[in-house]
mmCIF file of C-alpha atoms and ligand atoms in Angstrom:
data_model
loop_
_atom_site.group_PDB
_atom_site.id
_atom_site.type_symbol
_atom_site.label_atom_id
_atom_site.label_comp_id
_atom_site.label_asym_id
_atom_site.label_seq_id
_atom_site.Cartn_x
_atom_site.Cartn_y
_atom_site.Cartn_z
ATOM 1 C CA UNK A 1 5.927 149.521 6.800
ATOM 2 C CA UNK A 2 4.179 146.343 7.855
ATOM 3 C CA UNK A 3 1.061 145.017 9.442
ATOM 4 C CA UNK A 4 3.268 142.882 11.768
ATOM 5 C CA UNK A 5 4.085 144.408 15.179
ATOM 6 C CA UNK A 6 7.547 145.995 15.157
ATOM 7 C CA UNK A 7 10.248 143.828 16.841
ATOM 8 C CA UNK A 8 11.464 147.034 18.598
ATOM 9 C CA UNK A 9 9.480 147.524 21.754
ATOM 10 C CA UNK A 10 6.928 150.303 21.228
ATOM 11 C CA UNK A 11 8.271 152.545 24.000
ATOM 12 C CA UNK A 12 11.870 152.224 22.852
ATOM 13 C CA UNK A 13 10.982 153.181 19.267
ATOM 14 C CA UNK A 14 9.007 156.185 20.577
ATOM 15 C CA UNK A 15 11.821 157.343 22.867
ATOM 16 C CA UNK A 16 14.240 157.251 20.022
ATOM 17 C CA UNK A 17 11.870 159.333 17.811
ATOM 18 C CA UNK A 18 11.249 161.819 20.664
ATOM 19 C CA UNK A 19 14.969 162.302 21.262
ATOM 20 C CA UNK A 20 15.672 162.841 17.574
ATOM 21 C CA UNK A 21 12.790 165.336 17.133
ATOM 22 C CA UNK A 22 13.834 167.340 20.206
ATOM 23 C CA UNK A 23 17.507 167.406 19.210
ATOM 24 C CA UNK A 24 16.578 168.723 15.736
ATOM 25 C CA UNK A 25 13.819 171.096 16.778
ATOM 26 C CA UNK A 26 15.501 172.865 19.693
ATOM 27 C CA UNK A 27 18.781 173.356 17.854
ATOM 28 C CA UNK A 28 16.932 174.896 14.810
ATOM 29 C CA UNK A 29 16.219 178.602 14.257
ATOM 30 C CA UNK A 30 13.456 179.392 14.972
ATOM 31 C CA UNK A 31 12.935 176.679 17.600
ATOM 32 C CA UNK A 32 10.142 174.171 16.864
ATOM 33 C CA UNK A 33 8.791 170.869 18.136
ATOM 34 C CA UNK A 34 6.518 168.580 16.045
ATOM 35 C CA UNK A 35 2.878 168.358 17.159
ATOM 36 C CA UNK A 36 2.872 164.529 17.424
ATOM 37 C CA UNK A 37 4.884 165.087 20.619
ATOM 38 C CA UNK A 38 1.705 166.322 22.312
ATOM 39 C CA UNK A 39 0.144 162.880 22.433
ATOM 40 C CA UNK A 40 1.648 160.988 25.345
ATOM 41 C CA UNK A 41 -0.861 159.579 27.895
ATOM 42 C CA UNK A 42 -1.319 162.955 29.655
ATOM 43 C CA UNK A 43 -1.508 164.865 26.350
ATOM 44 C CA UNK A 44 -4.027 162.476 24.897
ATOM 45 C CA UNK A 45 -6.265 162.946 27.954
ATOM 46 C CA UNK A 46 -5.917 166.735 27.655
ATOM 47 C CA UNK A 47 -6.802 166.533 23.951
ATOM 48 C CA UNK A 48 -9.961 164.582 24.858
ATOM 49 C CA UNK A 49 -10.857 167.457 27.261
ATOM 50 C CA UNK A 50 -10.198 169.999 24.509
ATOM 51 C CA UNK A 51 -12.714 168.324 22.222
ATOM 52 C CA UNK A 52 -15.410 168.966 24.870
ATOM 53 C CA UNK A 53 -14.593 172.631 25.474
ATOM 54 C CA UNK A 54 -17.261 175.206 24.507
ATOM 55 C CA UNK A 55 -14.723 177.165 22.454
ATOM 56 C CA UNK A 56 -13.422 174.122 20.528
ATOM 57 C CA UNK A 57 -16.154 174.017 17.965
ATOM 58 C CA UNK A 58 -14.328 171.567 15.621
ATOM 59 C CA UNK A 59 -15.311 168.197 17.204
ATOM 60 C CA UNK A 60 -18.959 168.937 17.841
ATOM 61 C CA UNK A 61 -19.395 170.594 14.444
ATOM 62 C CA UNK A 62 -17.933 167.616 12.587
ATOM 63 C CA UNK A 63 -19.953 165.271 14.788
ATOM 64 C CA UNK A 64 -23.087 167.188 13.885
ATOM 65 C CA UNK A 65 -22.293 166.784 10.121
ATOM 66 C CA UNK A 66 -21.734 163.064 10.568
ATOM 67 C CA UNK A 67 -24.843 162.693 12.670
ATOM 68 C CA UNK A 68 -26.934 164.197 9.892
ATOM 69 C CA UNK A 69 -25.261 162.622 6.891
ATOM 70 C CA UNK A 70 -23.563 159.362 7.844
ATOM 71 C CA UNK A 71 -26.220 157.215 6.052
ATOM 72 C CA UNK A 72 -25.796 159.285 2.860
ATOM 73 C CA UNK A 73 -21.977 159.085 3.215
ATOM 74 C CA UNK A 74 -22.022 155.322 3.558
ATOM 75 C CA UNK A 75 -24.440 154.837 0.657
ATOM 76 C CA UNK A 76 -22.474 157.103 -1.586
ATOM 77 C CA UNK A 77 -19.203 155.366 -0.815
ATOM 78 C CA UNK A 78 -20.665 151.938 -1.230
ATOM 79 C CA UNK A 79 -22.603 152.509 -4.489
ATOM 80 C CA UNK A 80 -24.483 149.287 -3.880
ATOM 81 C CA UNK A 81 -21.432 147.192 -2.940
ATOM 82 C CA UNK A 82 -20.303 145.922 0.461
ATOM 83 C CA UNK A 83 -18.113 148.461 2.230
ATOM 84 C CA UNK A 84 -15.207 147.980 4.559
ATOM 85 C CA UNK A 85 -14.054 151.001 6.571
ATOM 86 C CA UNK A 86 -10.443 151.933 7.421
ATOM 87 C CA UNK A 87 -9.425 154.908 9.590
ATOM 88 C CA UNK A 88 -6.115 156.716 9.713
ATOM 89 C CA UNK A 89 -5.355 156.903 13.416
ATOM 90 C CA UNK A 90 -7.041 154.907 16.207
ATOM 91 C CA UNK A 91 -9.042 157.823 17.609
ATOM 92 C CA UNK A 92 -11.615 157.735 20.338
ATOM 93 C CA UNK A 93 -14.057 156.560 17.606
ATOM 94 C CA UNK A 94 -16.775 158.771 19.022
ATOM 95 C CA UNK A 95 -17.472 160.171 15.523
ATOM 96 C CA UNK A 96 -16.461 157.053 13.714
ATOM 97 C CA UNK A 97 -19.200 155.248 15.592
ATOM 98 C CA UNK A 98 -21.830 157.177 13.639
ATOM 99 C CA UNK A 99 -20.401 155.957 10.278
ATOM 100 C CA UNK A 100 -19.897 152.415 11.503
ATOM 101 C CA UNK A 101 -23.475 152.278 12.837
ATOM 102 C CA UNK A 102 -24.699 153.499 9.404
ATOM 103 C CA UNK A 103 -22.642 150.763 7.710
ATOM 104 C CA UNK A 104 -24.059 148.101 10.000
ATOM 105 C CA UNK A 105 -27.592 149.412 9.338
ATOM 106 C CA UNK A 106 -27.007 149.138 5.593
ATOM 107 C CA UNK A 107 -25.152 145.814 5.340
ATOM 108 C CA UNK A 108 -25.607 143.967 8.689
ATOM 109 C CA UNK A 109 -21.930 143.850 9.643
ATOM 110 C CA UNK A 110 -18.795 145.829 8.762
ATOM 111 C CA UNK A 111 -15.078 145.255 8.961
ATOM 112 C CA UNK A 112 -13.370 148.292 10.526
ATOM 113 C CA UNK A 113 -9.559 148.669 10.126
ATOM 114 C CA UNK A 114 -8.086 151.377 12.332
ATOM 115 C CA UNK A 115 -4.527 152.172 11.208
ATOM 116 C CA UNK A 116 -2.030 153.369 13.790
ATOM 117 C CA UNK A 117 1.626 153.050 14.780
ATOM 118 C CA UNK A 118 0.703 152.225 18.340
ATOM 119 C CA UNK A 119 -0.367 148.576 18.988
ATOM 120 C CA UNK A 120 -1.662 149.565 22.458
ATOM 121 C CA UNK A 121 -3.914 152.348 21.038
ATOM 122 C CA UNK A 122 -5.274 149.831 18.517
ATOM 123 C CA UNK A 123 -5.851 147.154 21.129
ATOM 124 C CA UNK A 124 -7.954 149.518 23.241
ATOM 125 C CA UNK A 125 -9.820 150.799 20.141
ATOM 126 C CA UNK A 126 -10.688 147.174 19.278
ATOM 127 C CA UNK A 127 -11.917 146.316 22.748
ATOM 128 C CA UNK A 128 -14.017 149.469 22.993
ATOM 129 C CA UNK A 129 -15.607 149.444 19.586
ATOM 130 C CA UNK A 130 -16.489 145.735 19.480
ATOM 131 C CA UNK A 131 -18.078 146.075 22.894
ATOM 132 C CA UNK A 132 -20.020 149.213 21.878
ATOM 133 C CA UNK A 133 -21.154 148.583 18.336
ATOM 134 C CA UNK A 134 -22.518 145.093 17.607
ATOM 135 C CA UNK A 135 -21.889 144.087 14.037
ATOM 136 C CA UNK A 136 -18.491 145.749 13.770
ATOM 137 C CA UNK A 137 -15.467 143.474 13.392
ATOM 138 C CA UNK A 138 -12.358 145.444 14.285
ATOM 139 C CA UNK A 139 -9.204 144.417 12.375
ATOM 140 C CA UNK A 140 -6.387 146.692 13.658
ATOM 141 C CA UNK A 141 -3.516 147.482 11.286
ATOM 142 C CA UNK A 142 -0.170 148.497 12.856
ATOM 143 C CA UNK A 143 1.588 150.768 10.400
ATOM 144 C CA UNK A 144 2.785 154.284 9.899
ATOM 145 C CA UNK A 145 0.275 155.647 7.430
ATOM 146 C CA UNK A 146 2.539 158.629 6.907
ATOM 147 C CA UNK A 147 4.771 156.247 4.967
ATOM 148 C CA UNK A 148 1.860 154.812 2.933
ATOM 149 C CA UNK A 149 -1.221 152.659 3.267
ATOM 150 C CA UNK A 150 -0.669 148.939 2.718
ATOM 151 C CA UNK A 151 -3.984 147.270 3.411
ATOM 152 C CA UNK A 152 -4.746 143.728 2.226
ATOM 153 C CA UNK A 153 -6.972 143.779 -0.852
ATOM 154 C CA UNK A 154 -10.668 143.815 0.012
ATOM 155 C CA UNK A 155 -12.811 140.799 -0.694
ATOM 156 C CA UNK A 156 -14.140 140.399 -4.226
ATOM 157 C CA UNK A 157 -16.732 143.085 -4.985
ATOM 158 C CA UNK A 158 -16.015 145.045 -1.791
ATOM 159 C CA UNK A 159 -15.356 148.766 -1.727
ATOM 160 C CA UNK A 160 -13.083 150.520 0.776
ATOM 161 C CA UNK A 161 -13.850 153.773 2.591
ATOM 162 C CA UNK A 162 -10.915 155.419 4.356
ATOM 163 C CA UNK A 163 -11.665 157.995 7.078
ATOM 164 C CA UNK A 164 -9.299 160.805 7.738
ATOM 165 C CA UNK A 165 -11.531 162.999 9.910
ATOM 166 C CA UNK A 166 -11.047 165.367 12.874
ATOM 167 C CA UNK A 167 -9.130 167.962 10.865
ATOM 168 C CA UNK A 168 -5.992 165.869 11.323
ATOM 169 C CA UNK A 169 -4.840 166.856 7.843
ATOM 170 C CA UNK A 170 -4.863 170.490 9.073
ATOM 171 C CA UNK A 171 -1.798 169.775 11.208
ATOM 172 C CA UNK A 172 0.300 169.246 8.078
ATOM 173 C CA UNK A 173 1.872 171.864 5.834
ATOM 174 C CA UNK A 174 0.910 171.479 2.178
ATOM 175 C CA UNK A 175 4.301 169.937 1.331
ATOM 176 C CA UNK A 176 3.466 167.159 3.825
ATOM 177 C CA UNK A 177 -0.338 166.942 3.252
ATOM 178 C CA UNK A 178 -0.132 166.438 -0.522
ATOM 179 C CA UNK A 179 2.235 163.432 -0.511
ATOM 180 C CA UNK A 180 0.326 161.964 2.429
ATOM 181 C CA UNK A 181 -2.915 161.975 0.427
ATOM 182 C CA UNK A 182 -1.105 160.661 -2.677
ATOM 183 C CA UNK A 183 0.281 157.745 -0.626
ATOM 184 C CA UNK A 184 -3.199 156.999 0.695
ATOM 185 C CA UNK A 185 -4.517 157.048 -2.882
ATOM 186 C CA UNK A 186 -1.739 154.652 -3.939
ATOM 187 C CA UNK A 187 -2.997 152.104 -1.373
ATOM 188 C CA UNK A 188 -6.553 152.184 -2.805
ATOM 189 C CA UNK A 189 -8.255 150.840 -5.893
ATOM 190 C CA UNK A 190 -10.327 152.912 -8.349
ATOM 191 C CA UNK A 191 -13.772 153.428 -6.896
ATOM 192 C CA UNK A 192 -12.644 153.319 -3.238
ATOM 193 C CA UNK A 193 -13.307 156.512 -1.253
ATOM 194 C CA UNK A 194 -11.540 158.813 1.161
ATOM 195 C CA UNK A 195 -13.592 160.917 3.654
ATOM 196 C CA UNK A 196 -11.610 164.015 4.681
ATOM 197 C CA UNK A 197 -12.606 166.331 7.523
ATOM 198 C CA UNK A 198 -11.272 169.900 7.308
ATOM 199 C CA UNK A 199 -11.807 172.970 9.428
ATOM 200 C CA UNK A 200 -12.788 176.051 7.442
ATOM 201 C CA UNK A 201 -11.610 179.661 7.601
ATOM 202 C CA UNK A 202 -13.858 181.793 9.847
ATOM 203 C CA UNK A 203 -13.695 184.962 11.947
ATOM 204 C CA UNK A 204 -10.464 185.435 13.866
ATOM 205 C CA UNK A 205 -11.953 185.638 17.435
ATOM 206 C CA UNK A 206 -13.701 182.264 16.980
ATOM 207 C CA UNK A 207 -10.510 180.667 15.687
ATOM 208 C CA UNK A 208 -8.275 182.122 18.425
ATOM 209 C CA UNK A 209 -10.729 181.211 21.232
ATOM 210 C CA UNK A 210 -10.718 177.607 20.068
ATOM 211 C CA UNK A 211 -6.964 177.466 20.736
ATOM 212 C CA UNK A 212 -6.915 179.743 23.817
ATOM 213 C CA UNK A 213 -9.835 178.578 25.898
ATOM 214 C CA UNK A 214 -10.926 180.315 29.063
ATOM 215 C CA UNK A 215 -10.352 177.276 31.254
ATOM 216 C CA UNK A 216 -6.723 177.030 30.108
ATOM 217 C CA UNK A 217 -6.961 173.408 28.963
ATOM 218 C CA UNK A 218 -5.189 174.142 25.617
ATOM 219 C CA UNK A 219 -2.487 175.991 27.531
ATOM 220 C CA UNK A 220 -1.938 172.836 29.668
ATOM 221 C CA UNK A 221 -1.945 170.710 26.478
ATOM 222 C CA UNK A 222 0.759 172.906 24.975
ATOM 223 C CA UNK A 223 2.872 173.078 28.134
ATOM 224 C CA UNK A 224 2.511 169.352 28.731
ATOM 225 C CA UNK A 225 4.946 169.002 25.841
ATOM 226 C CA UNK A 226 7.665 170.504 28.050
ATOM 227 C CA UNK A 227 6.563 168.329 30.998
ATOM 228 C CA UNK A 228 6.940 165.330 28.675
ATOM 229 C CA UNK A 229 10.504 166.303 27.884
ATOM 230 C CA UNK A 230 11.233 166.644 31.613
ATOM 231 C CA UNK A 231 9.750 163.147 32.248
ATOM 232 C CA UNK A 232 11.247 161.381 29.252
ATOM 233 C CA UNK A 233 14.496 163.130 28.516
ATOM 234 C CA UNK A 234 15.455 164.394 31.955
ATOM 235 C CA UNK A 235 14.999 168.013 30.847
ATOM 236 C CA UNK A 236 14.649 170.765 33.466
ATOM 237 C CA UNK A 237 12.033 173.017 31.816
ATOM 238 C CA UNK A 238 10.306 175.223 34.425
ATOM 239 C CA UNK A 239 6.727 175.264 33.058
ATOM 240 C CA UNK A 240 5.994 178.539 34.796
ATOM 241 C CA UNK A 241 8.710 180.209 32.775
ATOM 242 C CA UNK A 242 6.898 179.512 29.492
ATOM 243 C CA UNK A 243 3.563 180.929 28.260
ATOM 244 C CA UNK A 244 1.079 179.438 25.854
ATOM 245 C CA UNK A 245 0.418 181.553 22.718
ATOM 246 C CA UNK A 246 -2.247 180.993 20.081
ATOM 247 C CA UNK A 247 -1.960 183.193 16.981
ATOM 248 C CA UNK A 248 -4.036 183.425 13.749
ATOM 249 C CA UNK A 249 -1.612 183.666 10.764
ATOM 250 C CA UNK A 250 -3.996 185.036 8.090
ATOM 251 C CA UNK A 251 -1.384 185.012 5.387
ATOM 252 C CA UNK A 252 -0.799 181.307 5.787
ATOM 253 C CA UNK A 253 -4.440 180.524 6.756
ATOM 254 C CA UNK A 254 -3.387 178.721 9.967
ATOM 255 C CA UNK A 255 -3.680 178.830 13.731
ATOM 256 C CA UNK A 256 -0.285 178.571 15.296
ATOM 257 C CA UNK A 257 0.575 177.480 18.787
ATOM 258 C CA UNK A 258 3.834 178.582 20.419
ATOM 259 C CA UNK A 259 5.500 178.384 23.837
ATOM 260 C CA UNK A 260 7.098 181.728 24.688
ATOM 261 C CA UNK A 261 9.986 181.979 27.146
ATOM 262 C CA UNK A 262 8.988 184.561 29.756
ATOM 263 C CA UNK A 263 12.649 185.345 30.536
ATOM 264 C CA UNK A 264 16.146 184.780 29.177
ATOM 265 C CA UNK A 265 17.005 181.236 30.447
ATOM 266 C CA UNK A 266 18.952 178.107 29.818
ATOM 267 C CA UNK A 267 17.377 174.630 29.854
ATOM 268 C CA UNK A 268 19.324 171.375 30.125
ATOM 269 C CA UNK A 269 18.171 168.205 28.387
ATOM 270 C CA UNK A 270 20.154 165.502 30.184
ATOM 271 C CA UNK A 271 19.390 162.581 27.845
ATOM 272 C CA UNK A 272 20.737 164.603 24.902
ATOM 273 C CA UNK A 273 23.539 166.231 26.848
ATOM 274 C CA UNK A 274 22.190 169.501 25.418
ATOM 275 C CA UNK A 275 21.948 173.032 26.846
ATOM 276 C CA UNK A 276 19.348 175.225 25.099
ATOM 277 C CA UNK A 277 19.483 179.031 25.426
ATOM 278 C CA UNK A 278 16.254 181.053 25.249
ATOM 279 C CA UNK A 279 16.083 184.813 24.850
ATOM 280 C CA UNK A 280 13.243 186.610 26.695
ATOM 281 C CA UNK A 281 10.131 186.320 24.467
ATOM 282 C CA UNK A 282 11.709 183.652 22.205
ATOM 283 C CA UNK A 283 9.227 180.991 21.180
ATOM 284 C CA UNK A 284 9.098 177.300 20.375
ATOM 285 C CA UNK A 285 6.616 176.746 17.521
ATOM 286 C CA UNK A 286 4.670 173.657 18.482
ATOM 287 C CA UNK A 287 1.729 173.417 16.029
ATOM 288 C CA UNK A 288 0.090 174.672 12.880
ATOM 289 C CA UNK A 289 -3.574 174.045 12.355
ATOM 290 C CA UNK A 290 -4.478 174.917 8.770
ATOM 291 C CA UNK A 291 -7.942 176.289 7.994
ATOM 292 C CA UNK A 292 -9.304 175.666 4.489
ATOM 293 C CA UNK A 293 -11.273 177.908 2.181
ATOM 294 C CA UNK A 294 -14.402 176.298 0.579
ATOM 295 C CA UNK A 295 -13.201 174.265 -2.410
ATOM 296 C CA UNK A 296 -9.614 173.891 -1.180
ATOM 297 C CA UNK A 297 -10.025 170.396 0.258
ATOM 298 C CA UNK A 298 -11.610 169.248 -2.966
ATOM 299 C CA UNK A 299 -8.722 170.676 -4.959
ATOM 300 C CA UNK A 300 -6.326 168.854 -2.681
ATOM 301 C CA UNK A 301 -8.247 165.616 -3.192
ATOM 302 C CA UNK A 302 -8.145 166.090 -6.982
ATOM 303 C CA UNK A 303 -4.405 166.753 -6.926
ATOM 304 C CA UNK A 304 -3.934 163.437 -5.086
ATOM 305 C CA UNK A 305 -5.885 161.349 -7.605
ATOM 306 C CA UNK A 306 -9.400 161.465 -6.170
ATOM 307 C CA UNK A 307 -12.555 162.711 -7.928
ATOM 308 C CA UNK A 308 -14.387 164.965 -5.407
ATOM 309 C CA UNK A 309 -17.693 163.214 -5.003
ATOM 310 C CA UNK A 310 -19.567 165.337 -2.397
ATOM 311 C CA UNK A 311 -18.940 167.733 0.424
ATOM 312 C CA UNK A 312 -21.101 168.051 3.514
ATOM 313 C CA UNK A 313 -20.965 171.126 5.810
ATOM 314 C CA UNK A 314 -22.772 172.480 8.881
ATOM 315 C CA UNK A 315 -25.298 175.314 8.621
ATOM 316 C CA UNK A 316 -22.663 177.943 9.636
ATOM 317 C CA UNK A 317 -20.154 176.671 7.070
ATOM 318 C CA UNK A 318 -17.482 176.160 9.790
ATOM 319 C CA UNK A 319 -16.355 172.663 8.932
ATOM 320 C CA UNK A 320 -16.411 170.441 5.848
ATOM 321 C CA UNK A 321 -16.394 166.668 5.340
ATOM 322 C CA UNK A 322 -15.389 165.909 1.752
ATOM 323 C CA UNK A 323 -15.602 162.614 -0.073
ATOM 324 C CA UNK A 324 -13.161 161.852 -2.835
ATOM 325 C CA UNK A 325 -13.396 158.710 -5.043
ATOM 326 C CA UNK A 326 -10.148 157.124 -6.234
ATOM 327 C CA UNK A 327 -9.821 157.552 -10.002
HETATM 328 C C1 LIG B 401 -5.663 167.126 16.327
HETATM 329 N N1 LIG B 401 -5.773 168.470 15.751
HETATM 330 C C2 LIG B 401 -6.656 168.432 14.596
HETATM 331 C C3 LIG B 401 -6.104 169.528 16.725
HETATM 332 C C4 LIG B 401 -6.213 170.896 15.996
HETATM 333 O O1 LIG B 401 -7.211 171.585 16.213
HETATM 334 O O2 LIG B 401 -5.310 171.245 15.235
HETATM 335 C C5 LIG B 401 -5.035 169.613 17.772
HETATM 336 C C6 LIG B 401 -5.248 170.708 18.735
HETATM 337 N N2 LIG B 401 -4.381 171.627 19.018
HETATM 338 C C7 LIG B 401 -4.846 172.496 19.894
HETATM 339 N N3 LIG B 401 -6.110 172.195 20.146
HETATM 340 C C8 LIG B 401 -6.378 171.030 19.456
#
């Protein structure tokens, strides 16, 4: 892990990771593909469209919480000191903007460090945010935060606030989420804060609709994964021969996305020299999206070495933004 751009060209490193993930996932039983494969250029655009769908309540609900409470969040994290803000992932910064604007209002300027593996995503985040929010100095950090957070120590007397919002933690099983938060904690000093956004358990129809919207955008997002394998690995998936499925798994408290083979069929993946057999109805499990019970995110923060400081929710109790302070 490093803040220096990898000497391997970005696309080559990604292609290698895609090939490895597909080889492993499609030869496993049951078949699976990791959700990070969704986010090529087409998938990232589809995800942006998902966040604006009427059924996908997550983004607008979290945005509402931040719109109401970003001043209080920034003040609480800062405790009278100067704050610098880091974010895991170089997102569209639509919600981040609210927090950065609150930090600028409190202290005049703020250093914002988006952390991502993709130098190109970071470069566009820097250009956009510096143009849109005067007073924000964007200092991109190229690193894989899944492996740990290695940020330069803040200036004397400064506090750090790390954002992990958007329910991104929900896409990890607990055996992945716990070490991830522990590694984030290990990169912080006592007193620094983590702001974690989690989606909460709610009625099944609301949950299912969010992942099976009427316009079919989430279906396109899921199926784009197969289109990506056609484009990048010379696979011959017929997208019409697979169906998008969104299922609430109450026992595991998660929404699951699958791609179900409509018929018995064989798919060739040229770059891997691999033939994959599908039985009729067989699925590829593409994503888990965990939904938390009230108090669960705080317990997870505690287990990772943070003192839960405060949780903000929306009036319906659909989403929670939890602050933990590094002990
Ligand atoms: C990015 N992540 C939090 C989204 C989620 O809700 O789990 C990804 C997504 N999958 C389907 N719709 C949105």
